[in-house]
């Protein structure tokens, strides 16, 4: 019986996704998937003024975009998880970061429009200590920024 619920839920999600895709502009795919691999040299991995330590940094980043361009409305959602590995960072040599961006633009008439933009970030950083205070604590941070405009 449990597998039947999973199958029904999966079919519902598939049908709903097709309906949304059909509502998007004709001939355009509403999604895009990108993969990026970068190699960088970080010359000061702990952000200290004295005795900076450098390390190679390897970044694997997946990007999933959903864009719906309807007659009066544009909706965009972007999710970007990234995995970072440092060659010489002790004791924790990996980070996992998540970025989520949401955009909604709607035109009520030729003179009235609404725009909403939200950005959410979650990341991990090493503990960075300066002489007087702690710069980063508990190895993670959250950042959210929301903007709305009615014009």
PDB file of C-alpha atoms in Angstrom:
ATOM      1  CA  UNK A   1       0.000   0.000   0.000  1.00  0.00           C
ATOM      2  CA  UNK A   2       2.888   2.372   0.751  1.00  0.00           C
ATOM      3  CA  UNK A   3       4.374   1.912  -2.719  1.00  0.00           C
ATOM      4  CA  UNK A   4       0.981   2.811  -4.217  1.00  0.00           C
ATOM      5  CA  UNK A   5       1.076   6.174  -2.399  1.00  0.00           C
ATOM      6  CA  UNK A   6       4.580   6.818  -3.742  1.00  0.00           C
ATOM      7  CA  UNK A   7       3.503   5.973  -7.305  1.00  0.00           C
ATOM      8  CA  UNK A   8       0.433   8.246  -7.037  1.00  0.00           C
ATOM      9  CA  UNK A   9       2.504  11.097  -5.637  1.00  0.00           C
ATOM     10  CA  UNK A  10       5.097  10.659  -8.389  1.00  0.00           C
ATOM     11  CA  UNK A  11       2.407  10.728 -11.089  1.00  0.00           C
ATOM     12  CA  UNK A  12       0.838  13.832  -9.554  1.00  0.00           C
ATOM     13  CA  UNK A  13       4.191  15.655  -9.545  1.00  0.00           C
ATOM     14  CA  UNK A  14       4.853  14.594 -13.149  1.00  0.00           C
ATOM     15  CA  UNK A  15       1.449  15.794 -14.356  1.00  0.00           C
ATOM     16  CA  UNK A  16       1.757  19.086 -12.454  1.00  0.00           C
ATOM     17  CA  UNK A  17       5.230  19.703 -13.927  1.00  0.00           C
ATOM     18  CA  UNK A  18       3.934  19.070 -17.438  1.00  0.00           C
ATOM     19  CA  UNK A  19       1.056  21.499 -16.892  1.00  0.00           C
ATOM     20  CA  UNK A  20       3.443  24.213 -15.746  1.00  0.00           C
ATOM     21  CA  UNK A  21       5.777  23.483 -18.660  1.00  0.00           C
ATOM     22  CA  UNK A  22       2.885  23.825 -21.131  1.00  0.00           C
ATOM     23  CA  UNK A  23       1.987  27.192 -19.623  1.00  0.00           C
ATOM     24  CA  UNK A  24       5.495  28.480 -20.322  1.00  0.00           C
ATOM     25  CA  UNK A  25       6.327  30.143 -23.627  1.00  0.00           C
ATOM     26  CA  UNK A  26       5.811  27.799 -26.558  1.00  0.00           C
ATOM     27  CA  UNK A  27       9.004  26.129 -27.761  1.00  0.00           C
ATOM     28  CA  UNK A  28      11.033  27.071 -24.673  1.00  0.00           C
ATOM     29  CA  UNK A  29      12.124  24.670 -21.966  1.00  0.00           C
ATOM     30  CA  UNK A  30      11.257  26.058 -18.538  1.00  0.00           C
ATOM     31  CA  UNK A  31      14.300  24.487 -16.884  1.00  0.00           C
ATOM     32  CA  UNK A  32      18.045  24.504 -17.330  1.00  0.00           C
ATOM     33  CA  UNK A  33      20.725  22.446 -15.567  1.00  0.00           C
ATOM     34  CA  UNK A  34      24.357  23.569 -15.518  1.00  0.00           C
ATOM     35  CA  UNK A  35      27.459  22.092 -13.924  1.00  0.00           C
ATOM     36  CA  UNK A  36      30.645  24.024 -13.205  1.00  0.00           C
ATOM     37  CA  UNK A  37      34.022  22.854 -11.941  1.00  0.00           C
ATOM     38  CA  UNK A  38      36.566  25.481 -10.881  1.00  0.00           C
ATOM     39  CA  UNK A  39      40.074  25.386  -9.465  1.00  0.00           C
ATOM     40  CA  UNK A  40      41.317  28.408  -7.511  1.00  0.00           C
ATOM     41  CA  UNK A  41      44.279  29.417  -5.385  1.00  0.00           C
ATOM     42  CA  UNK A  42      43.224  30.956  -2.065  1.00  0.00           C
ATOM     43  CA  UNK A  43      46.218  32.885  -0.712  1.00  0.00           C
ATOM     44  CA  UNK A  44      44.770  33.404   2.789  1.00  0.00           C
ATOM     45  CA  UNK A  45      42.329  30.610   3.693  1.00  0.00           C
ATOM     46  CA  UNK A  46      41.880  31.655   7.337  1.00  0.00           C
ATOM     47  CA  UNK A  47      41.672  35.422   6.587  1.00  0.00           C
ATOM     48  CA  UNK A  48      44.446  36.305   9.041  1.00  0.00           C
ATOM     49  CA  UNK A  49      46.802  39.269   8.819  1.00  0.00           C
ATOM     50  CA  UNK A  50      49.834  37.461  10.178  1.00  0.00           C
ATOM     51  CA  UNK A  51      51.020  34.112   8.837  1.00  0.00           C
ATOM     52  CA  UNK A  52      48.542  33.672   5.943  1.00  0.00           C
ATOM     53  CA  UNK A  53      48.247  30.113   4.636  1.00  0.00           C
ATOM     54  CA  UNK A  54      47.477  29.375   0.993  1.00  0.00           C
ATOM     55  CA  UNK A  55      45.794  26.357  -0.538  1.00  0.00           C
ATOM     56  CA  UNK A  56      44.348  25.145  -3.807  1.00  0.00           C
ATOM     57  CA  UNK A  57      40.560  25.127  -3.775  1.00  0.00           C
ATOM     58  CA  UNK A  58      38.409  22.820  -5.943  1.00  0.00           C
ATOM     59  CA  UNK A  59      34.761  23.830  -6.429  1.00  0.00           C
ATOM     60  CA  UNK A  60      31.991  21.651  -7.874  1.00  0.00           C
ATOM     61  CA  UNK A  61      28.815  23.643  -8.488  1.00  0.00           C
ATOM     62  CA  UNK A  62      25.477  22.444  -9.833  1.00  0.00           C
ATOM     63  CA  UNK A  63      22.892  25.012 -10.969  1.00  0.00           C
ATOM     64  CA  UNK A  64      19.205  24.298 -11.519  1.00  0.00           C
ATOM     65  CA  UNK A  65      17.111  27.052 -13.119  1.00  0.00           C
ATOM     66  CA  UNK A  66      13.331  27.153 -13.520  1.00  0.00           C
ATOM     67  CA  UNK A  67      11.974  30.046 -15.586  1.00  0.00           C
ATOM     68  CA  UNK A  68       8.337  30.605 -16.503  1.00  0.00           C
ATOM     69  CA  UNK A  69       7.566  33.474 -18.867  1.00  0.00           C
ATOM     70  CA  UNK A  70       3.790  33.887 -18.994  1.00  0.00           C
ATOM     71  CA  UNK A  71       1.880  36.724 -20.720  1.00  0.00           C
ATOM     72  CA  UNK A  72       1.790  39.009 -17.652  1.00  0.00           C
ATOM     73  CA  UNK A  73       4.043  37.151 -15.220  1.00  0.00           C
ATOM     74  CA  UNK A  74       7.669  36.054 -15.050  1.00  0.00           C
ATOM     75  CA  UNK A  75       8.726  33.584 -12.334  1.00  0.00           C
ATOM     76  CA  UNK A  76      12.293  32.383 -11.861  1.00  0.00           C
ATOM     77  CA  UNK A  77      13.805  30.019  -9.306  1.00  0.00           C
ATOM     78  CA  UNK A  78      17.526  29.206  -9.158  1.00  0.00           C
ATOM     79  CA  UNK A  79      19.106  26.670  -6.790  1.00  0.00           C
ATOM     80  CA  UNK A  80      22.884  26.328  -6.653  1.00  0.00           C
ATOM     81  CA  UNK A  81      24.489  23.809  -4.289  1.00  0.00           C
ATOM     82  CA  UNK A  82      28.277  23.853  -4.313  1.00  0.00           C
ATOM     83  CA  UNK A  83      30.904  21.594  -2.791  1.00  0.00           C
ATOM     84  CA  UNK A  84      34.324  23.105  -1.967  1.00  0.00           C
ATOM     85  CA  UNK A  85      37.462  21.123  -1.104  1.00  0.00           C
ATOM     86  CA  UNK A  86      40.721  22.713   0.057  1.00  0.00           C
ATOM     87  CA  UNK A  87      43.993  20.925  -0.479  1.00  0.00           C
ATOM     88  CA  UNK A  88      45.656  22.180   2.741  1.00  0.00           C
ATOM     89  CA  UNK A  89      43.044  23.366   5.229  1.00  0.00           C
ATOM     90  CA  UNK A  90      42.996  21.673   8.619  1.00  0.00           C
ATOM     91  CA  UNK A  91      40.993  20.273  10.351  1.00  0.00           C
ATOM     92  CA  UNK A  92      37.936  20.674   8.083  1.00  0.00           C
ATOM     93  CA  UNK A  93      38.915  20.655   4.412  1.00  0.00           C
ATOM     94  CA  UNK A  94      35.407  20.721   2.872  1.00  0.00           C
ATOM     95  CA  UNK A  95      32.481  23.145   2.709  1.00  0.00           C
ATOM     96  CA  UNK A  96      28.972  22.751   1.348  1.00  0.00           C
ATOM     97  CA  UNK A  97      27.061  25.876   0.342  1.00  0.00           C
ATOM     98  CA  UNK A  98      23.501  26.443  -0.881  1.00  0.00           C
ATOM     99  CA  UNK A  99      22.179  29.445  -2.822  1.00  0.00           C
ATOM    100  CA  UNK A 100      18.496  29.958  -3.645  1.00  0.00           C
ATOM    101  CA  UNK A 101      17.190  32.895  -5.695  1.00  0.00           C
ATOM    102  CA  UNK A 102      13.532  33.673  -6.417  1.00  0.00           C
ATOM    103  CA  UNK A 103      12.200  36.341  -8.799  1.00  0.00           C
ATOM    104  CA  UNK A 104       8.551  37.239  -9.428  1.00  0.00           C
ATOM    105  CA  UNK A 105       7.535  39.994 -11.842  1.00  0.00           C
ATOM    106  CA  UNK A 106       3.860  40.612 -12.590  1.00  0.00           C
ATOM    107  CA  UNK A 107       2.331  43.338 -14.733  1.00  0.00           C
ATOM    108  CA  UNK A 108      -1.206  44.175 -13.601  1.00  0.00           C
ATOM    109  CA  UNK A 109      -1.623  46.805 -16.329  1.00  0.00           C
ATOM    110  CA  UNK A 110       0.626  48.932 -18.514  1.00  0.00           C
ATOM    111  CA  UNK A 111       1.063  51.325 -15.554  1.00  0.00           C
ATOM    112  CA  UNK A 112       1.120  48.988 -12.505  1.00  0.00           C
ATOM    113  CA  UNK A 113       3.648  46.203 -11.936  1.00  0.00           C
ATOM    114  CA  UNK A 114       4.942  44.168  -9.005  1.00  0.00           C
ATOM    115  CA  UNK A 115       8.469  42.845  -8.550  1.00  0.00           C
ATOM    116  CA  UNK A 116       9.633  40.543  -5.727  1.00  0.00           C
ATOM    117  CA  UNK A 117      13.216  39.277  -5.435  1.00  0.00           C
ATOM    118  CA  UNK A 118      14.437  37.003  -2.621  1.00  0.00           C
ATOM    119  CA  UNK A 119      17.940  35.633  -2.090  1.00  0.00           C
ATOM    120  CA  UNK A 120      18.776  32.963   0.503  1.00  0.00           C
ATOM    121  CA  UNK A 121      22.310  31.740   1.187  1.00  0.00           C
ATOM    122  CA  UNK A 122      23.596  29.081   3.559  1.00  0.00           C
ATOM    123  CA  UNK A 123      27.296  28.383   3.819  1.00  0.00           C
ATOM    124  CA  UNK A 124      30.054  26.940   5.934  1.00  0.00           C
ATOM    125  CA  UNK A 125      33.254  28.735   6.800  1.00  0.00           C
ATOM    126  CA  UNK A 126      36.201  27.827   9.037  1.00  0.00           C
ATOM    127  CA  UNK A 127      36.407  29.491  12.441  1.00  0.00           C
ATOM    128  CA  UNK A 128      38.381  32.708  11.956  1.00  0.00           C
ATOM    129  CA  UNK A 129      39.821  34.283  15.079  1.00  0.00           C
ATOM    130  CA  UNK A 130      41.324  37.747  15.236  1.00  0.00           C
ATOM    131  CA  UNK A 131      43.131  39.189  18.246  1.00  0.00           C
ATOM    132  CA  UNK A 132      40.011  40.745  19.796  1.00  0.00           C
ATOM    133  CA  UNK A 133      36.954  38.929  18.445  1.00  0.00           C
ATOM    134  CA  UNK A 134      35.562  35.930  16.601  1.00  0.00           C
ATOM    135  CA  UNK A 135      34.848  36.694  12.952  1.00  0.00           C
ATOM    136  CA  UNK A 136      32.935  33.493  12.125  1.00  0.00           C
ATOM    137  CA  UNK A 137      31.377  31.287  14.785  1.00  0.00           C
ATOM    138  CA  UNK A 138      29.918  27.748  14.557  1.00  0.00           C
ATOM    139  CA  UNK A 139      31.219  27.367  11.002  1.00  0.00           C
ATOM    140  CA  UNK A 140      28.022  28.356   9.195  1.00  0.00           C
ATOM    141  CA  UNK A 141      26.000  31.374   8.251  1.00  0.00           C
ATOM    142  CA  UNK A 142      22.625  32.275   6.782  1.00  0.00           C
ATOM    143  CA  UNK A 143      21.945  35.301   4.620  1.00  0.00           C
ATOM    144  CA  UNK A 144      18.549  36.390   3.331  1.00  0.00           C
ATOM    145  CA  UNK A 145      17.645  39.470   1.335  1.00  0.00           C
ATOM    146  CA  UNK A 146      14.137  40.258   0.100  1.00  0.00           C
ATOM    147  CA  UNK A 147      13.170  43.235  -2.062  1.00  0.00           C
ATOM    148  CA  UNK A 148       9.747  44.196  -3.319  1.00  0.00           C
ATOM    149  CA  UNK A 149       8.632  46.948  -5.665  1.00  0.00           C
ATOM    150  CA  UNK A 150       5.163  48.088  -6.647  1.00  0.00           C
ATOM    151  CA  UNK A 151       5.331  50.632  -9.454  1.00  0.00           C
TER     152      UNK A 151
END
